[in-house]
PDB file of C-alpha atoms in Angstrom:
ATOM      1  CA  ALA A   1     162.662  -3.449  -2.168  1.00  0.00           C
ATOM      2  CA  ASP A   2     164.395  -0.380  -0.861  1.00  0.00           C
ATOM      3  CA  LEU A   3     168.048  -0.686  -1.922  1.00  0.00           C
ATOM      4  CA  ALA A   4     169.459   1.787   0.559  1.00  0.00           C
ATOM      5  CA  HIS A   5     168.591   3.924   3.508  1.00  0.00           C
ATOM      6  CA  ALA A   6     170.070   7.323   4.177  1.00  0.00           C
ATOM      7  CA  TRP A   7     172.116   7.801   7.287  1.00  0.00           C
ATOM      8  CA  ASP A   8     171.401  10.833   9.421  1.00  0.00           C
ATOM      9  CA  GLY A   9     172.974  10.111  12.802  1.00  0.00           C
ATOM     10  CA  ASN A  10     176.227   9.187  14.441  1.00  0.00           C
ATOM     11  CA  PRO A  11     178.765   8.192  11.759  1.00  0.00           C
ATOM     12  CA  SER A  12     180.230   5.437  13.875  1.00  0.00           C
ATOM     13  CA  SER A  13     176.975   3.682  14.764  1.00  0.00           C
ATOM     14  CA  GLY A  14     175.579   4.221  11.271  1.00  0.00           C
ATOM     15  CA  CYS A  15     178.550   2.481   9.671  1.00  0.00           C
ATOM     16  CA  LEU A  16     178.684  -0.381  12.149  1.00  0.00           C
ATOM     17  CA  GLY A  17     174.977  -1.067  11.658  1.00  0.00           C
ATOM     18  CA  CYS A  18     175.465  -1.006   7.912  1.00  0.00           C
ATOM     19  CA  TRP A  19     178.428  -3.410   8.029  1.00  0.00           C
ATOM     20  CA  SER A  20     176.627  -5.810  10.369  1.00  0.00           C
ATOM     21  CA  ALA A  21     173.975  -6.106   7.638  1.00  0.00           C
ATOM     22  CA  MET A  22     176.793  -7.066   5.198  1.00  0.00           C
ATOM     23  CA  ALA A  23     176.394  -3.787   3.365  1.00  0.00           C
ATOM     24  CA  GLU A  24     178.798  -1.032   2.387  1.00  0.00           C
ATOM     25  CA  HIS A  25     178.856   2.423   3.952  1.00  0.00           C
ATOM     26  CA  SER A  26     179.875   5.108   1.471  1.00  0.00           C
ATOM     27  CA  GLU A  27     180.337   8.840   1.433  1.00  0.00           C
ATOM     28  CA  LEU A  28     178.748  10.617  -1.508  1.00  0.00           C
ATOM     29  CA  MET A  29     180.091  14.053  -2.350  1.00  0.00           C
ATOM     30  CA  LEU A  30     178.075  16.279  -4.640  1.00  0.00           C
ATOM     31  CA  ASP A  31     179.964  19.350  -5.857  1.00  0.00           C
ATOM     32  CA  PHE A  32     178.690  21.729  -8.539  1.00  0.00           C
ATOM     33  CA  GLY A  33     181.552  24.171  -7.980  1.00  0.00           C
ATOM     34  CA  ARG A  34     179.427  27.260  -7.279  1.00  0.00           C
ATOM     35  CA  THR A  35     177.452  26.077  -4.277  1.00  0.00           C
ATOM     36  CA  PRO A  36     178.648  24.481  -1.050  1.00  0.00           C
ATOM     37  CA  ARG A  37     179.574  20.818  -1.458  1.00  0.00           C
ATOM     38  CA  VAL A  38     176.973  18.332  -0.212  1.00  0.00           C
ATOM     39  CA  ASP A  39     178.338  15.340   1.716  1.00  0.00           C
ATOM     40  CA  VAL A  40     176.032  12.400   2.346  1.00  0.00           C
ATOM     41  CA  ALA A  41     176.720   9.034   3.914  1.00  0.00           C
ATOM     42  CA  ALA A  42     174.584   6.099   2.818  1.00  0.00           C
ATOM     43  CA  CYS A  43     174.348   2.392   3.420  1.00  0.00           C
ATOM     44  CA  ALA A  44     173.876   0.244   0.309  1.00  0.00           C
ATOM     45  CA  PRO A  45     174.137  -3.481  -0.454  1.00  0.00           C
ATOM     46  CA  LYS A  46     177.670  -4.618  -1.345  1.00  0.00           C
ATOM     47  CA  VAL A  47     176.532  -5.508  -4.864  1.00  0.00           C
ATOM     48  CA  CYS A  48     175.937  -1.809  -5.540  1.00  0.00           C
ATOM     49  CA  GLY A  49     178.907  -0.181  -7.195  1.00  0.00           C
ATOM     50  CA  ALA A  50     179.823   3.497  -7.190  1.00  0.00           C
ATOM     51  CA  GLU A  51     177.764   4.130 -10.346  1.00  0.00           C
ATOM     52  CA  HIS A  52     174.653   2.581  -8.800  1.00  0.00           C
ATOM     53  CA  ILE A  53     175.132   4.526  -5.578  1.00  0.00           C
ATOM     54  CA  ALA A  54     175.548   7.803  -7.496  1.00  0.00           C
ATOM     55  CA  GLY A  55     172.725   7.041  -9.934  1.00  0.00           C
ATOM     56  CA  VAL A  56     170.125   5.469  -7.623  1.00  0.00           C
ATOM     57  CA  VAL A  57     170.972   5.971  -3.946  1.00  0.00           C
ATOM     58  CA  LEU A  58     171.938   9.667  -4.142  1.00  0.00           C
ATOM     59  CA  PRO A  59     168.855  10.789  -6.151  1.00  0.00           C
ATOM     60  CA  ARG A  60     166.615   8.726  -3.848  1.00  0.00           C
ATOM     61  CA  TRP A  61     168.185  10.314  -0.774  1.00  0.00           C
ATOM     62  CA  MET A  62     167.910  13.809  -2.292  1.00  0.00           C
ATOM     63  CA  SER A  63     164.227  13.333  -3.193  1.00  0.00           C
ATOM     64  CA  THR A  64     163.509  12.059   0.330  1.00  0.00           C
ATOM     65  CA  MET A  65     165.297  14.984   1.981  1.00  0.00           C
ATOM     66  CA  LEU A  66     163.731  17.575  -0.356  1.00  0.00           C
ATOM     67  CA  ARG A  67     160.314  15.875  -0.199  1.00  0.00           C
ATOM     68  CA  THR A  68     159.947  15.606  -3.964  1.00  0.00           C
ATOM     69  CA  SER A  69     158.768  12.663  -6.019  1.00  0.00           C
ATOM     70  CA  ALA A  70     162.041  12.238  -7.910  1.00  0.00           C
ATOM     71  CA  MET A  71     165.384  13.896  -8.507  1.00  0.00           C
ATOM     72  CA  PRO A  72     167.412  13.699 -11.699  1.00  0.00           C
ATOM     73  CA  VAL A  73     170.574  11.634 -11.691  1.00  0.00           C
ATOM     74  CA  PRO A  74     173.514  14.034 -11.210  1.00  0.00           C
ATOM     75  CA  SER A  75     176.137  14.137 -13.913  1.00  0.00           C
ATOM     76  CA  PRO A  76     179.162  11.922 -13.031  1.00  0.00           C
ATOM     77  CA  GLU A  77     181.602  14.839 -13.015  1.00  0.00           C
ATOM     78  CA  PHE A  78     179.753  16.330 -10.035  1.00  0.00           C
ATOM     79  CA  VAL A  79     179.614  13.171  -7.891  1.00  0.00           C
ATOM     80  CA  GLU A  80     182.312  11.284  -6.030  1.00  0.00           C
ATOM     81  CA  VAL A  81     181.547   8.052  -4.167  1.00  0.00           C
ATOM     82  CA  ARG A  82     184.067   6.603  -1.706  1.00  0.00           C
ATOM     83  CA  GLU A  83     183.595   3.652   0.581  1.00  0.00           C
ATOM     84  CA  LEU A  84     184.009   4.484   4.269  1.00  0.00           C
ATOM     85  CA  SER A  85     185.623   2.328   6.902  1.00  0.00           C
ATOM     86  CA  HIS A  86     185.883   2.497  10.687  1.00  0.00           C
ATOM     87  CA  TRP A  87     188.758   3.155  13.089  1.00  0.00           C
ATOM     88  CA  SER A  88     188.224  -0.244  14.728  1.00  0.00           C
ATOM     89  CA  PHE A  89     189.273  -1.892  11.445  1.00  0.00           C
ATOM     90  CA  LEU A  90     192.758  -0.347  11.597  1.00  0.00           C
ATOM     91  CA  PRO A  91     195.409  -2.919  12.482  1.00  0.00           C
ATOM     92  CA  LEU A  92     196.923  -0.773  15.247  1.00  0.00           C
ATOM     93  CA  ASP A  93     197.734  -1.589  18.835  1.00  0.00           C
ATOM     94  CA  LEU A  94     199.115   1.839  19.742  1.00  0.00           C
ATOM     95  CA  VAL A  95     199.321   5.389  18.426  1.00  0.00           C
ATOM     96  CA  VAL A  96     201.873   7.985  19.487  1.00  0.00           C
ATOM     97  CA  ALA A  97     200.122  11.314  18.951  1.00  0.00           C
ATOM     98  CA  GLY A  98     202.396  14.256  19.382  1.00  0.00           C
ATOM     99  CA  VAL A  99     202.457  18.005  19.422  1.00  0.00           C
ATOM    100  CA  ASP A 100     205.380  20.159  18.371  1.00  0.00           C
ATOM    101  CA  ARG A 101     208.615  19.690  20.324  1.00  0.00           C
ATOM    102  CA  CYS A 102     207.261  17.184  22.869  1.00  0.00           C
ATOM    103  CA  GLY A 103     209.579  14.218  22.184  1.00  0.00           C
ATOM    104  CA  THR A 104     207.320  12.229  19.846  1.00  0.00           C
ATOM    105  CA  ASN A 105     210.185  11.373  17.489  1.00  0.00           C
ATOM    106  CA  SER A 106     212.370  10.161  20.352  1.00  0.00           C
ATOM    107  CA  LEU A 107     209.556   8.012  21.705  1.00  0.00           C
ATOM    108  CA  TRP A 108     208.877   6.656  18.188  1.00  0.00           C
ATOM    109  CA  ARG A 109     212.561   5.733  17.676  1.00  0.00           C
ATOM    110  CA  GLY A 110     212.680   4.000  21.064  1.00  0.00           C
ATOM    111  CA  LEU A 111     209.519   1.997  20.392  1.00  0.00           C
ATOM    112  CA  ASP A 112     210.629   1.160  16.848  1.00  0.00           C
ATOM    113  CA  ALA A 113     213.902  -0.272  18.174  1.00  0.00           C
ATOM    114  CA  HIS A 114     212.009  -2.803  20.306  1.00  0.00           C
ATOM    115  CA  PRO A 115     211.971  -6.266  18.669  1.00  0.00           C
ATOM    116  CA  HIS A 116     208.279  -6.838  19.441  1.00  0.00           C
ATOM    117  CA  ILE A 117     206.962  -3.502  18.145  1.00  0.00           C
ATOM    118  CA  GLU A 118     206.503  -2.523  14.507  1.00  0.00           C
ATOM    119  CA  MET A 119     206.083   1.266  14.187  1.00  0.00           C
ATOM    120  CA  HIS A 120     205.104   3.360  11.162  1.00  0.00           C
ATOM    121  CA  PHE A 121     205.534   7.096  10.882  1.00  0.00           C
ATOM    122  CA  GLY A 122     203.627   9.597   8.769  1.00  0.00           C
ATOM    123  CA  ASN A 123     200.557  11.709   8.118  1.00  0.00           C
ATOM    124  CA  PHE A 124     197.968   8.968   7.596  1.00  0.00           C
ATOM    125  CA  PHE A 125     195.321  10.610   9.793  1.00  0.00           C
ATOM    126  CA  LEU A 126     195.632  14.147   8.418  1.00  0.00           C
ATOM    127  CA  ARG A 127     194.664  13.768   4.754  1.00  0.00           C
ATOM    128  CA  HIS A 128     191.118  15.117   5.156  1.00  0.00           C
ATOM    129  CA  ASP A 129     188.718  16.242   7.883  1.00  0.00           C
ATOM    130  CA  ASN A 130     186.267  13.318   7.809  1.00  0.00           C
ATOM    131  CA  VAL A 131     185.379  11.693  11.083  1.00  0.00           C
ATOM    132  CA  LEU A 132     185.814   8.219   9.544  1.00  0.00           C
ATOM    133  CA  PRO A 133     188.640   6.933   7.341  1.00  0.00           C
ATOM    134  CA  TYR A 134     188.094   5.800   3.778  1.00  0.00           C
ATOM    135  CA  HIS A 135     188.236   2.072   3.048  1.00  0.00           C
ATOM    136  CA  ASP A 136     191.283   2.537   0.802  1.00  0.00           C
ATOM    137  CA  GLU A 137     193.117   4.316   3.650  1.00  0.00           C
ATOM    138  CA  VAL A 138     192.516   1.389   6.009  1.00  0.00           C
ATOM    139  CA  THR A 139     193.686  -0.990   3.272  1.00  0.00           C
ATOM    140  CA  GLU A 140     196.811   1.122   2.776  1.00  0.00           C
ATOM    141  CA  LEU A 141     197.662   0.950   6.478  1.00  0.00           C
ATOM    142  CA  ARG A 142     196.994  -2.800   6.548  1.00  0.00           C
ATOM    143  CA  ASP A 143     199.345  -3.171   3.553  1.00  0.00           C
ATOM    144  CA  MET A 144     202.111  -1.383   5.490  1.00  0.00           C
ATOM    145  CA  PHE A 145     201.992  -4.198   8.044  1.00  0.00           C
ATOM    146  CA  GLN A 146     201.416  -7.001   5.528  1.00  0.00           C
ATOM    147  CA  GLY A 147     203.718  -9.915   6.193  1.00  0.00           C
ATOM    148  CA  ARG A 148     204.632  -8.547   9.615  1.00  0.00           C
ATOM    149  CA  MET A 149     201.361  -9.252  11.428  1.00  0.00           C
ATOM    150  CA  HIS A 150     202.789 -11.918  13.701  1.00  0.00           C
ATOM    151  CA  ARG A 151     201.434 -12.998  17.040  1.00  0.00           C
ATOM    152  CA  GLY A 152     203.174 -11.114  19.824  1.00  0.00           C
ATOM    153  CA  ILE A 153     204.181  -8.157  17.631  1.00  0.00           C
ATOM    154  CA  LEU A 154     202.506  -4.844  18.473  1.00  0.00           C
ATOM    155  CA  ARG A 155     201.661  -2.554  15.562  1.00  0.00           C
ATOM    156  CA  GLY A 156     202.006   1.177  16.135  1.00  0.00           C
ATOM    157  CA  TYR A 157     201.764   4.472  14.331  1.00  0.00           C
ATOM    158  CA  SER A 158     203.395   7.788  15.184  1.00  0.00           C
ATOM    159  CA  ASP A 159     202.866  11.328  13.981  1.00  0.00           C
ATOM    160  CA  PRO A 160     204.613  14.248  15.704  1.00  0.00           C
ATOM    161  CA  ILE A 161     201.819  16.750  14.949  1.00  0.00           C
ATOM    162  CA  LEU A 162     198.775  14.471  15.096  1.00  0.00           C
ATOM    163  CA  TYR A 163     197.267  15.988  18.233  1.00  0.00           C
ATOM    164  CA  ARG A 164     197.440  19.502  16.785  1.00  0.00           C
ATOM    165  CA  HIS A 165     194.694  18.681  14.264  1.00  0.00           C
ATOM    166  CA  ARG A 166     190.984  18.354  15.062  1.00  0.00           C
ATOM    167  CA  ARG A 167     190.589  15.086  13.166  1.00  0.00           C
ATOM    168  CA  GLY A 168     193.530  13.552  15.008  1.00  0.00           C
ATOM    169  CA  ARG A 169     192.010  14.447  18.371  1.00  0.00           C
ATOM    170  CA  GLN A 170     188.601  13.061  17.319  1.00  0.00           C
ATOM    171  CA  THR A 171     190.203   9.849  16.132  1.00  0.00           C
ATOM    172  CA  LEU A 172     191.931   9.257  19.430  1.00  0.00           C
TER     173      LEU A 172
END
């Protein structure tokens, strides 16, 4: 049985299709230092760990794309595997995306003072340029709200320079 299929389309629909099949959508980064880094997204069964994805899924994808019979397993120091998530999994009801000197901080303070709104502030969305967040990033944001996810409480996030960055605009 084929353990994984390579994704080559829209990141959002590729991930959602993968998750609906109870699988895991991961980003595989192959970096030899001298050549441009290769980023691949692949869907694999949840039982596959990072080692299996790097040792089986990535070589299979590479041999398919290069139309060869087999590719060697890349050395672990050249491969990074990270599970991807989706924006819809973020526990947010609102985002205040600002640009310089537009009153984002004032709006954030006003919303944060409301008893039915829990706001967080920071640079969560600007850590990298991927279209999708990593699973550990979504978990981190969920942990910020842990214990405060009550019915009737809105969860929000604010960043005064979020809209300045391409990834922030894509996210919104």
